PDB file of N, CA and C in Angstrom:
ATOM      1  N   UNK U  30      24.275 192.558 186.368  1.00  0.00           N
ATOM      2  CA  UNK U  30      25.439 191.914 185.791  1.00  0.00           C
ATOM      3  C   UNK U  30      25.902 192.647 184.537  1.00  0.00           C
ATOM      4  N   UNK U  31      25.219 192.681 183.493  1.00  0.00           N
ATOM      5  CA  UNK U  31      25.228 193.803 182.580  1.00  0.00           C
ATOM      6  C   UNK U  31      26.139 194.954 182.782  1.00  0.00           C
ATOM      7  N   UNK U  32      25.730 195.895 183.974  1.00  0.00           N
ATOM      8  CA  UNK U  32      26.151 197.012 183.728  1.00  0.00           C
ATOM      9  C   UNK U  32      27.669 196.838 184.574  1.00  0.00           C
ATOM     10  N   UNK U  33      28.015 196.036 185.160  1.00  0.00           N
ATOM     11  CA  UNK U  33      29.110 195.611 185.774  1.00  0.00           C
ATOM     12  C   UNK U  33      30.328 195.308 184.675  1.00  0.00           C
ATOM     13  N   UNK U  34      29.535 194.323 183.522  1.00  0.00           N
ATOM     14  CA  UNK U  34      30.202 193.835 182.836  1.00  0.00           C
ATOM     15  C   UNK U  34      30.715 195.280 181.551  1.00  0.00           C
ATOM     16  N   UNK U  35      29.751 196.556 181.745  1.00  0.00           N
ATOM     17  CA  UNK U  35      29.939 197.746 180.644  1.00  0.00           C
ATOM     18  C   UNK U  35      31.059 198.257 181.551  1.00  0.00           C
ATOM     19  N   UNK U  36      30.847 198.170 182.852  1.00  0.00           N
ATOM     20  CA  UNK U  36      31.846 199.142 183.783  1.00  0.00           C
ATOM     21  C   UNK U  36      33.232 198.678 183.777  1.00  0.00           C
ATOM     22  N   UNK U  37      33.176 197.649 183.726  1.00  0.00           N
ATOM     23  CA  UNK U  37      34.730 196.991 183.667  1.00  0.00           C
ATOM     24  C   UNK U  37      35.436 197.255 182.118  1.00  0.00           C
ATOM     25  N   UNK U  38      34.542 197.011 180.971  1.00  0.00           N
ATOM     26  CA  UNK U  38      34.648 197.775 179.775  1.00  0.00           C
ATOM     27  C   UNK U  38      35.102 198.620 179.443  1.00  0.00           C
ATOM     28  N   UNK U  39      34.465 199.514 180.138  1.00  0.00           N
ATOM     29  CA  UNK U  39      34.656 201.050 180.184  1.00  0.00           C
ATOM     30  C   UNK U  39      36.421 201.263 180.653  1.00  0.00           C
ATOM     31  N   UNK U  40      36.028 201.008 181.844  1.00  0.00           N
ATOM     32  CA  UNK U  40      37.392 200.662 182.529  1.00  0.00           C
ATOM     33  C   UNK U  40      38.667 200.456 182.105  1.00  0.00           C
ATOM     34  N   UNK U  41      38.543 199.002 181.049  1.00  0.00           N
ATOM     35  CA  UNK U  41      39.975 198.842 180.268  1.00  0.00           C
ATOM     36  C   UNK U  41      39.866 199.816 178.791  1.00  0.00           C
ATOM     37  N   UNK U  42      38.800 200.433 178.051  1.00  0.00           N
ATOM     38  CA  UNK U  42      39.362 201.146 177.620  1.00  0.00           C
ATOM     39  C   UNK U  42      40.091 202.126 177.729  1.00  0.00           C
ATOM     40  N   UNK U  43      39.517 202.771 179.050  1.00  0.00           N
ATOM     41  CA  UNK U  43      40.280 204.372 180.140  1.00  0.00           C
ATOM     42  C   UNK U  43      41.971 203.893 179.760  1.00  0.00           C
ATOM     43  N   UNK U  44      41.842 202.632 180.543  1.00  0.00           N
ATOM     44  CA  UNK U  44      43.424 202.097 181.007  1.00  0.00           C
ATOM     45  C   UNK U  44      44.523 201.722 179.702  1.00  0.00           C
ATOM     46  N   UNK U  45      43.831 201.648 178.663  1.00  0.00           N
ATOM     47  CA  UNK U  45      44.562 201.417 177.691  1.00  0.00           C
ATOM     48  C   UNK U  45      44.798 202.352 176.742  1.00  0.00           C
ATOM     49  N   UNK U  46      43.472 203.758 176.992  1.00  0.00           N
ATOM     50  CA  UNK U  46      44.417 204.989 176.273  1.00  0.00           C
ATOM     51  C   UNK U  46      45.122 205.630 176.983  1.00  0.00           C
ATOM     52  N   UNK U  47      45.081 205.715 178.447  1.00  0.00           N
ATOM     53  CA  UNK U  47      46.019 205.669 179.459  1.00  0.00           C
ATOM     54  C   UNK U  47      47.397 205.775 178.798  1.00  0.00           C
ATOM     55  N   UNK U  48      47.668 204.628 179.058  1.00  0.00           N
ATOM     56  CA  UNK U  48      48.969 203.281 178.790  1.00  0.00           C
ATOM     57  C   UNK U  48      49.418 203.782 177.351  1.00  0.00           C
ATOM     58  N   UNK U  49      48.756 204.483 175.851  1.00  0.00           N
ATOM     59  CA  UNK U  49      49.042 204.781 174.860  1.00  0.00           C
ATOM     60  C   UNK U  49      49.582 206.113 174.823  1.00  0.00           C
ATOM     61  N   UNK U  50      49.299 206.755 175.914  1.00  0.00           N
ATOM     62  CA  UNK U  50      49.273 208.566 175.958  1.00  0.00           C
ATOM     63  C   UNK U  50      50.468 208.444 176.512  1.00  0.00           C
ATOM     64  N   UNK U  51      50.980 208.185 177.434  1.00  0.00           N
ATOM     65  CA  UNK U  51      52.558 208.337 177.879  1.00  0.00           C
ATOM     66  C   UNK U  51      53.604 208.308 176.892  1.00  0.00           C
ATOM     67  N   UNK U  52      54.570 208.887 177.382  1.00  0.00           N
ATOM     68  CA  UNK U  52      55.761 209.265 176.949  1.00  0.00           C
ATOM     69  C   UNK U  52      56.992 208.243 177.529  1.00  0.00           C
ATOM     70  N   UNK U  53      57.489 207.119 176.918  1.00  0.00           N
ATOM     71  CA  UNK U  53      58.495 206.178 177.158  1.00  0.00           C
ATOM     72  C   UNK U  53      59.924 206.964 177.826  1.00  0.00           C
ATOM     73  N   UNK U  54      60.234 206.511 178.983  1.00  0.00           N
ATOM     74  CA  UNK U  54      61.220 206.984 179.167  1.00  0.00           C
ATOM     75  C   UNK U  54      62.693 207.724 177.845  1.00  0.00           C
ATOM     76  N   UNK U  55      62.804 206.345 176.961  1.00  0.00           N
ATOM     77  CA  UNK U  55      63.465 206.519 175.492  1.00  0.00           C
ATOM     78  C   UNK U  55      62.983 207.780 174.849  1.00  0.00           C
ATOM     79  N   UNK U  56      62.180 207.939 174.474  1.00  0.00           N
ATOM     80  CA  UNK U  56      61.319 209.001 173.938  1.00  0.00           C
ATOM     81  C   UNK U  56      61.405 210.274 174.589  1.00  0.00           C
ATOM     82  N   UNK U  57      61.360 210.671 176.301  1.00  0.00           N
ATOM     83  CA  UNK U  57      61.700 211.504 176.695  1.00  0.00           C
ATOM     84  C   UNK U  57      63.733 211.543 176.914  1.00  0.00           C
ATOM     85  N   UNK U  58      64.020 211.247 176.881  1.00  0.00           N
ATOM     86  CA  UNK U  58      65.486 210.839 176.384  1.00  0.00           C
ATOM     87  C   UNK U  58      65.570 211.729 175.302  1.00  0.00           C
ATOM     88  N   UNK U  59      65.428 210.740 174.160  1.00  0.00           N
ATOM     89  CA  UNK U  59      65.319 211.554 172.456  1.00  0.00           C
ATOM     90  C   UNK U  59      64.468 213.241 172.768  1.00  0.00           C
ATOM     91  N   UNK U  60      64.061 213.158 173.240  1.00  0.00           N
ATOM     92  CA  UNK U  60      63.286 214.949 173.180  1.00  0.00           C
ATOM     93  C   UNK U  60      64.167 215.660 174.143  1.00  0.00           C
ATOM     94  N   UNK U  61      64.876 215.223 175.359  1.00  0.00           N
ATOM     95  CA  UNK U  61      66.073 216.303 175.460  1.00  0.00           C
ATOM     96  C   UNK U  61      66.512 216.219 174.879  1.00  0.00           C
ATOM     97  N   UNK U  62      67.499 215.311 174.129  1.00  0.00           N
ATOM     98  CA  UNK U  62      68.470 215.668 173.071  1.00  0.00           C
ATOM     99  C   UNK U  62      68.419 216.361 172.168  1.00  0.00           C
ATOM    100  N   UNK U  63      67.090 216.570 171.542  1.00  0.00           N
ATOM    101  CA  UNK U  63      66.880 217.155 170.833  1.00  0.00           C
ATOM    102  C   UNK U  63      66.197 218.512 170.934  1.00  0.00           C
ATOM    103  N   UNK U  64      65.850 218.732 172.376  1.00  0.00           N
ATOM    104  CA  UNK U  64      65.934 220.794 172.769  1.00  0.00           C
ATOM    105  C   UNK U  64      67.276 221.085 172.996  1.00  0.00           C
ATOM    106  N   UNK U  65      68.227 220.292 173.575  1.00  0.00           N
ATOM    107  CA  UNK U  65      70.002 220.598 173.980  1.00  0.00           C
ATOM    108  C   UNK U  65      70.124 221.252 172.017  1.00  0.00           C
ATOM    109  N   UNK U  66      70.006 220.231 171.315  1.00  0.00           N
ATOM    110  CA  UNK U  66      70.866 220.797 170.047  1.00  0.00           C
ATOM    111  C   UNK U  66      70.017 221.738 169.373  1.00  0.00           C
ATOM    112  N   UNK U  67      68.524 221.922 170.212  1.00  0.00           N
ATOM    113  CA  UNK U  67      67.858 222.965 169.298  1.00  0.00           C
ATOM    114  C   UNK U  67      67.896 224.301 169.777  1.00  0.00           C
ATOM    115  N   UNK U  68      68.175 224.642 171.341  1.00  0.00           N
ATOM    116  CA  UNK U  68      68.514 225.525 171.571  1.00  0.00           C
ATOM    117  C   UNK U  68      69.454 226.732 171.072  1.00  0.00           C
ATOM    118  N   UNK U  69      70.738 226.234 171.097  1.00  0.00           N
ATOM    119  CA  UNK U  69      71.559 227.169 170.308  1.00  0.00           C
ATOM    120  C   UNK U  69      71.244 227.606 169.080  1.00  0.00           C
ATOM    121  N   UNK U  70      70.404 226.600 168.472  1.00  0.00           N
ATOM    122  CA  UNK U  70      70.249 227.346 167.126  1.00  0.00           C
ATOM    123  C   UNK U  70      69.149 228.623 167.243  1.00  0.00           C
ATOM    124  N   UNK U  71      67.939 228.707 168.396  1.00  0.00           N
ATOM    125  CA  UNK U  71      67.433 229.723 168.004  1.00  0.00           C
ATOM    126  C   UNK U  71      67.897 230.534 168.500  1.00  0.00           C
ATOM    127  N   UNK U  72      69.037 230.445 169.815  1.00  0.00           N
ATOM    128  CA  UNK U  72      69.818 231.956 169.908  1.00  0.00           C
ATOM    129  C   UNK U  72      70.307 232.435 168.928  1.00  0.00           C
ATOM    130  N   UNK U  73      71.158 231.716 168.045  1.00  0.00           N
ATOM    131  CA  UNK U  73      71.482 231.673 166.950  1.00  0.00           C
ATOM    132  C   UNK U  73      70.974 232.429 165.337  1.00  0.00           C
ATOM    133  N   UNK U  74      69.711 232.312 165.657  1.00  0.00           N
ATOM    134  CA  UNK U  74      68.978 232.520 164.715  1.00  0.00           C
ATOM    135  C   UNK U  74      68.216 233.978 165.204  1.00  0.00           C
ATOM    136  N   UNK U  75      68.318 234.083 166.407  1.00  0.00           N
ATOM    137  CA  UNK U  75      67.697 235.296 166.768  1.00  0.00           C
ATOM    138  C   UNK U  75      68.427 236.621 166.805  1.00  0.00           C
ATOM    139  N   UNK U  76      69.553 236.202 167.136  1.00  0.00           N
ATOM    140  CA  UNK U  76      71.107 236.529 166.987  1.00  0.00           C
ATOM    141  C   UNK U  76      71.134 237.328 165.284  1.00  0.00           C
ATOM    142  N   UNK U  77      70.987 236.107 164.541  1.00  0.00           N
ATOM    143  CA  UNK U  77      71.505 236.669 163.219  1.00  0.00           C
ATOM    144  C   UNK U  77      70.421 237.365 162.471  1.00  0.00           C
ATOM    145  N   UNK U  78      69.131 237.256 163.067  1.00  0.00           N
ATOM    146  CA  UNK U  78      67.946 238.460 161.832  1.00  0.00           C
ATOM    147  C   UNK U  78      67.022 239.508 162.646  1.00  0.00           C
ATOM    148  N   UNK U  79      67.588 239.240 164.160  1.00  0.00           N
ATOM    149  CA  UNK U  79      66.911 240.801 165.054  1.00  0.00           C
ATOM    150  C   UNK U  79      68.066 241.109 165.840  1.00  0.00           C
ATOM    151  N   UNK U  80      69.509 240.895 165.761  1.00  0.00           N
ATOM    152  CA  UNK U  80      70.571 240.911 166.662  1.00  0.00           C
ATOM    153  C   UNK U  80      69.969 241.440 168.328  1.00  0.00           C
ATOM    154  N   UNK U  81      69.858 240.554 168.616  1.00  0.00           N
ATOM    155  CA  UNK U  81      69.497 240.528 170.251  1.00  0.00           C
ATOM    156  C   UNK U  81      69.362 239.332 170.401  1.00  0.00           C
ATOM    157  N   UNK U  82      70.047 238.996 172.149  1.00  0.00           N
ATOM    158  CA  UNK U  82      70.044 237.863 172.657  1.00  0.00           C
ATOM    159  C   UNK U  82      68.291 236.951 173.091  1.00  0.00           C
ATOM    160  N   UNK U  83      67.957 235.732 172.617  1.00  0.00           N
ATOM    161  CA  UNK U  83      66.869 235.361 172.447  1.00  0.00           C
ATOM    162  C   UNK U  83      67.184 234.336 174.061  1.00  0.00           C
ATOM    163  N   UNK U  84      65.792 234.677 175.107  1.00  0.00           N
ATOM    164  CA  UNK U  84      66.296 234.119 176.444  1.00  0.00           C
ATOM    165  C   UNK U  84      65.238 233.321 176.512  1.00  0.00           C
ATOM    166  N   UNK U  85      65.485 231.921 176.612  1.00  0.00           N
ATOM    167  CA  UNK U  85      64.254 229.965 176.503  1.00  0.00           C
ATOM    168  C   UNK U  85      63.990 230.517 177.772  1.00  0.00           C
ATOM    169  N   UNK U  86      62.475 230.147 177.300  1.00  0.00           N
ATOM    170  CA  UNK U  86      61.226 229.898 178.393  1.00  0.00           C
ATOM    171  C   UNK U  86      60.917 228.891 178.253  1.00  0.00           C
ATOM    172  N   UNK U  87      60.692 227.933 177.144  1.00  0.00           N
ATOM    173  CA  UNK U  87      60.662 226.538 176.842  1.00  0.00           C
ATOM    174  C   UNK U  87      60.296 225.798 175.642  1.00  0.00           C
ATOM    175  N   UNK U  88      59.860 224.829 175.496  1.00  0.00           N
ATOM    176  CA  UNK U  88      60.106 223.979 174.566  1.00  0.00           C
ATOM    177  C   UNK U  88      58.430 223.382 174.286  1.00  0.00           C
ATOM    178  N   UNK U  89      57.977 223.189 173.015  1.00  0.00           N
ATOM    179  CA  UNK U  89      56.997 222.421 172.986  1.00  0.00           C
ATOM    180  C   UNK U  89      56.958 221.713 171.732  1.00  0.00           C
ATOM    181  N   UNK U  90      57.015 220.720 171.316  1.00  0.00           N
ATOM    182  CA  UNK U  90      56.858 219.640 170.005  1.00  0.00           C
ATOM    183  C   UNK U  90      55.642 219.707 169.561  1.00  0.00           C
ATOM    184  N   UNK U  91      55.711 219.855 168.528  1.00  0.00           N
ATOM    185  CA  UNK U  91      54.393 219.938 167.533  1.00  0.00           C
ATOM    186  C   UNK U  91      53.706 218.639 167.921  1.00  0.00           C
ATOM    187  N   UNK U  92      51.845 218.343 167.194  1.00  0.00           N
ATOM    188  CA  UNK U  92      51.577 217.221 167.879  1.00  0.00           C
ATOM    189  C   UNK U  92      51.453 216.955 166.537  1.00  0.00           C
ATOM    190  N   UNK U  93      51.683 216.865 165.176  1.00  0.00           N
ATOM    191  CA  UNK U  93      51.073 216.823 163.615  1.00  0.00           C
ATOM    192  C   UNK U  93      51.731 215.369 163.955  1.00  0.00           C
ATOM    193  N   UNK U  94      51.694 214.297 163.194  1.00  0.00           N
ATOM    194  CA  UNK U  94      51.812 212.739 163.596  1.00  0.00           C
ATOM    195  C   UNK U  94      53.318 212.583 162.670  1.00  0.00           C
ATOM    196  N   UNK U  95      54.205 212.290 163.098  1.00  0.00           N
ATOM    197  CA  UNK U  95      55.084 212.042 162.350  1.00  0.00           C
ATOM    198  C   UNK U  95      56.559 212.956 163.106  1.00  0.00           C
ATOM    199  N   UNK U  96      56.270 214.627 163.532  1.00  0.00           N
ATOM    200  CA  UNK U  96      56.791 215.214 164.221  1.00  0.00           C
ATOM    201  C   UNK U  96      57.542 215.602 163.834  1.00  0.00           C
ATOM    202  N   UNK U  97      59.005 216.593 163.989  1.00  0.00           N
ATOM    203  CA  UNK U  97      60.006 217.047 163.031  1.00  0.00           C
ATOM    204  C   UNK U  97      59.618 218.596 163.129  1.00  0.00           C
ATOM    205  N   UNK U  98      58.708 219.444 164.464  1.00  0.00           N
ATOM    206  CA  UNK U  98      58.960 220.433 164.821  1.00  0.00           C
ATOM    207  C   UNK U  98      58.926 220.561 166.016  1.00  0.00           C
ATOM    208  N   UNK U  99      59.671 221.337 166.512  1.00  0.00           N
ATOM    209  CA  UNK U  99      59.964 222.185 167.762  1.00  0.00           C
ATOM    210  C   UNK U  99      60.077 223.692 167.830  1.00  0.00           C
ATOM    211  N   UNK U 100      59.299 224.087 168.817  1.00  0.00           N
ATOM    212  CA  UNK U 100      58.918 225.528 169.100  1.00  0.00           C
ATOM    213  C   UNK U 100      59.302 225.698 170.138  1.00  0.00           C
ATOM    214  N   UNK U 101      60.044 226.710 170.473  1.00  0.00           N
ATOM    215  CA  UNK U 101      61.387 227.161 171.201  1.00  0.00           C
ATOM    216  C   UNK U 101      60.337 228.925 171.610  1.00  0.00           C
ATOM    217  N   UNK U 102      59.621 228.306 173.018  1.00  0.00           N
ATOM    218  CA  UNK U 102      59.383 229.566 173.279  1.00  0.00           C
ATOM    219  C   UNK U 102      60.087 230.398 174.464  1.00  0.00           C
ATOM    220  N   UNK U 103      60.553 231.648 174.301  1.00  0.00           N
ATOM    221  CA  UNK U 103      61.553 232.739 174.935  1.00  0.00           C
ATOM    222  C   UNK U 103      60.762 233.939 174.747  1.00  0.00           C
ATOM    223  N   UNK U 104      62.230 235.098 175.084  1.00  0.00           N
ATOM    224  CA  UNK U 104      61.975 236.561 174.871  1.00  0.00           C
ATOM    225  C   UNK U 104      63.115 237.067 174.807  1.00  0.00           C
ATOM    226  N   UNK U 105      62.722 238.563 174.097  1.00  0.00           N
ATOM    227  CA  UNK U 105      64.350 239.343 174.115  1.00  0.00           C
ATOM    228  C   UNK U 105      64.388 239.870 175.385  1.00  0.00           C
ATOM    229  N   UNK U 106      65.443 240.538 175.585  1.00  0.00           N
ATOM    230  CA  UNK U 106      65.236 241.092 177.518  1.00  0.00           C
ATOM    231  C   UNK U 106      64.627 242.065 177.074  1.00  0.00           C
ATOM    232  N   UNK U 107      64.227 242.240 178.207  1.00  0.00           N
ATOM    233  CA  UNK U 107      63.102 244.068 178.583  1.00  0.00           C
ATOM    234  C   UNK U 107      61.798 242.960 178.263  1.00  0.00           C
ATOM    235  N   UNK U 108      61.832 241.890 177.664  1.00  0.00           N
ATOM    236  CA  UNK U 108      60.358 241.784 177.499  1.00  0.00           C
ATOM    237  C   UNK U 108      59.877 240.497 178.390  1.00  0.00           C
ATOM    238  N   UNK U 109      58.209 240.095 178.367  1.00  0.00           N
ATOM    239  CA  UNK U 109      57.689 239.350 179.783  1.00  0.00           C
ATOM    240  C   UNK U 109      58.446 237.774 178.670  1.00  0.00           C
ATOM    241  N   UNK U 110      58.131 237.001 179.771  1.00  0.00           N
ATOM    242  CA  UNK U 110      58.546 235.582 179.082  1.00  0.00           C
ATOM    243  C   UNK U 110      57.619 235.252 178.392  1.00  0.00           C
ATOM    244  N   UNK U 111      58.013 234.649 177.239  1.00  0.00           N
ATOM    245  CA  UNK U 111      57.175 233.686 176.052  1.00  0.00           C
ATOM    246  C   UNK U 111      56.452 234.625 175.268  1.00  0.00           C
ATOM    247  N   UNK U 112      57.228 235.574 175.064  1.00  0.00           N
ATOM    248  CA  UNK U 112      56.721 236.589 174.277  1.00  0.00           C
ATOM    249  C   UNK U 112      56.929 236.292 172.841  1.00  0.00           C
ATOM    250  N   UNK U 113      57.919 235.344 172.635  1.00  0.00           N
ATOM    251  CA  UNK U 113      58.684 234.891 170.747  1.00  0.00           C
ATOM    252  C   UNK U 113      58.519 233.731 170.898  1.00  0.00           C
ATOM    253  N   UNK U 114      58.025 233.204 169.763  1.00  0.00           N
ATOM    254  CA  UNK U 114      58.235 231.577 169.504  1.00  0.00           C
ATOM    255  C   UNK U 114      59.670 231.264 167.893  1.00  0.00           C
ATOM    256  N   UNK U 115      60.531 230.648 168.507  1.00  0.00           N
ATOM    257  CA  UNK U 115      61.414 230.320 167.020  1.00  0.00           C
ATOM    258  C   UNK U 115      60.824 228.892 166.810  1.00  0.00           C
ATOM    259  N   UNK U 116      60.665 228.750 165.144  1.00  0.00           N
ATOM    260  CA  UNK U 116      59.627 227.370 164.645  1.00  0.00           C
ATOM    261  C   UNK U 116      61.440 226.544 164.870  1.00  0.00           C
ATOM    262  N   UNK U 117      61.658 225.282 165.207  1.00  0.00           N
ATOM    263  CA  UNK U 117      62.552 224.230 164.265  1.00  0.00           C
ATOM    264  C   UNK U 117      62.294 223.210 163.739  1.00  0.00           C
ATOM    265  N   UNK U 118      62.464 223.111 162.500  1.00  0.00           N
ATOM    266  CA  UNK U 118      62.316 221.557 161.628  1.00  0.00           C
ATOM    267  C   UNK U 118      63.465 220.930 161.923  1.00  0.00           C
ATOM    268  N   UNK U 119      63.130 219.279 162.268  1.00  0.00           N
ATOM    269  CA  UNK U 119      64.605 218.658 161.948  1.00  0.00           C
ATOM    270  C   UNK U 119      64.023 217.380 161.603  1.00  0.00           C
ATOM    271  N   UNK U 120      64.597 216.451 161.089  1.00  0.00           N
ATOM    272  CA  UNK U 120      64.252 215.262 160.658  1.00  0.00           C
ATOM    273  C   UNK U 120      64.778 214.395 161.977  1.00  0.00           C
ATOM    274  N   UNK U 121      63.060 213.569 161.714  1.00  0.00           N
ATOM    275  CA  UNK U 121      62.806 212.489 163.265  1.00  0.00           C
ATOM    276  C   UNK U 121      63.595 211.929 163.029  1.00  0.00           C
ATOM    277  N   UNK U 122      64.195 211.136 161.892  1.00  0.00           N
ATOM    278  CA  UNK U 122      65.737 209.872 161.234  1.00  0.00           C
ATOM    279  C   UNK U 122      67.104 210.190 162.561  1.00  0.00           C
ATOM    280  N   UNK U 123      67.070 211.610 162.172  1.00  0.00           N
ATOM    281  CA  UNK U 123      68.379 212.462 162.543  1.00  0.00           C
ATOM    282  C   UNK U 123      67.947 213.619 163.092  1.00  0.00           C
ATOM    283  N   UNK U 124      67.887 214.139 164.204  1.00  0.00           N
ATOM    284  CA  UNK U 124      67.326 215.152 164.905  1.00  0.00           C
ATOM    285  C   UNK U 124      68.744 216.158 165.114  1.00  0.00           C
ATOM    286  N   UNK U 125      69.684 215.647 164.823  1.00  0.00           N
ATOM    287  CA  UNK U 125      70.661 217.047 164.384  1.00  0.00           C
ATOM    288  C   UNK U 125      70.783 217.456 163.040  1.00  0.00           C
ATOM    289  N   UNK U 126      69.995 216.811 162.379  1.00  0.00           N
ATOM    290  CA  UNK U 126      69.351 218.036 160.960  1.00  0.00           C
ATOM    291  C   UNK U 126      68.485 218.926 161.000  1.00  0.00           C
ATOM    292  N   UNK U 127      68.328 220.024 161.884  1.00  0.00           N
ATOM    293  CA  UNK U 127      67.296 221.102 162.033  1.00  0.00           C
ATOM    294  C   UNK U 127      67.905 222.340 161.617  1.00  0.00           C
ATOM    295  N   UNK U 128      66.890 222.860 161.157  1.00  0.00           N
ATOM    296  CA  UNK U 128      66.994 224.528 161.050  1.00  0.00           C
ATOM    297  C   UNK U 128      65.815 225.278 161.795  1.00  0.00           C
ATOM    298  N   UNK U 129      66.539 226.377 161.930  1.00  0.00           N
ATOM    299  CA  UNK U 129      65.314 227.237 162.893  1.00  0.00           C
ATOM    300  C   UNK U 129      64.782 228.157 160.956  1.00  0.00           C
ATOM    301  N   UNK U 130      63.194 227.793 161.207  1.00  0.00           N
ATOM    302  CA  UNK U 130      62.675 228.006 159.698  1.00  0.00           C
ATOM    303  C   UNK U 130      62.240 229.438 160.157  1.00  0.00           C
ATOM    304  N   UNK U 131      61.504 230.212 161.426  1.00  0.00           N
ATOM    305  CA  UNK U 131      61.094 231.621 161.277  1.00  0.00           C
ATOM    306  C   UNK U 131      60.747 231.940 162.957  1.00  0.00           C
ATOM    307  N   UNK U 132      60.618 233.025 163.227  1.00  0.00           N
ATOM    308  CA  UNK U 132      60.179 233.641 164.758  1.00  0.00           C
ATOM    309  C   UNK U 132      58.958 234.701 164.397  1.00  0.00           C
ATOM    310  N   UNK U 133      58.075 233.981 165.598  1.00  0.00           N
ATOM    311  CA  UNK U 133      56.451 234.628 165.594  1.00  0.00           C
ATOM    312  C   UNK U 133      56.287 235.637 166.645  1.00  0.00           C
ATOM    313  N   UNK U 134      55.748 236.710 167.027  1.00  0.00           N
ATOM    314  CA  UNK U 134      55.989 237.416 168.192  1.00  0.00           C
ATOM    315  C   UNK U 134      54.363 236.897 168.543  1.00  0.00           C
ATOM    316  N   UNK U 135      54.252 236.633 170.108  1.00  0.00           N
ATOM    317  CA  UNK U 135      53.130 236.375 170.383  1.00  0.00           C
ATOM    318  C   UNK U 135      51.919 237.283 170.517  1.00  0.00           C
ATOM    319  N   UNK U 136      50.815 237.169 170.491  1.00  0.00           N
ATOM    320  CA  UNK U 136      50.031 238.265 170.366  1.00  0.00           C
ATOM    321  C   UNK U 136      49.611 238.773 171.979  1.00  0.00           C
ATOM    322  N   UNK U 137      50.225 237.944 173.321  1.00  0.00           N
ATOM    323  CA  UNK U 137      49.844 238.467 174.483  1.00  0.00           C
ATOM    324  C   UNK U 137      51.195 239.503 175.063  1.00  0.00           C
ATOM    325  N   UNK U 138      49.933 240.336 175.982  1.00  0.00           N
ATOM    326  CA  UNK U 138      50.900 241.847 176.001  1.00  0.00           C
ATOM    327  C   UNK U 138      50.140 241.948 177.326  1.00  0.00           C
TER     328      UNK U 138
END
């Protein structure tokens, strides 16, 4: 009985960090909106301090608790994908307050 009663335990904790780890439909909502308006800026930005066109491979949100970055990973042409990451800050309030803050070249070749 015991270990029935740990297993079922066990059980609803699984199910309830489960249930905490997802992503709310709303929430995935708000995170396109907010790669649509972050995009242009790192062409933008790639544009204006290595003049060459910067081509999205994709998108990944910081996990720091609070959030307010996005990493915009691409490449210039001639090169493999996800070769550049552009950082963007924007405020979670207002997610069309971002700037693209710098571009990292990745270290795989």
């Amino acid at each position: 009985m015991r270990k029935a009663y740990m297993f079922i335990l066990i059980l609803g904790v699984i199910a309830m960090t489960a249930a905490g780890c997802g992503t709310s439909a709303e929430e995935k909502e708000e995170q396109e909106k907010i790669k649509d308006h972050a995009a242009p800026i790192a062409v933008d930005y790639a544009m204006k301090f290595y003049h060459k066109e910067f081509i999205i491979d994709g998108f990944e949100f910081s996990s720091q608790i609070g959030g307010g970055v996005l990493f915009v990973r691409g490449h210039f042409e001639g090169e493999k994908p996800n070769q550049r990451t552009v950082q963007i800050s924007y405020n979670p309030e207002n997610y069309k307050e971002m700037t693209a803050d710098a571009m990292k070249k990745s270290k795989l070749d």
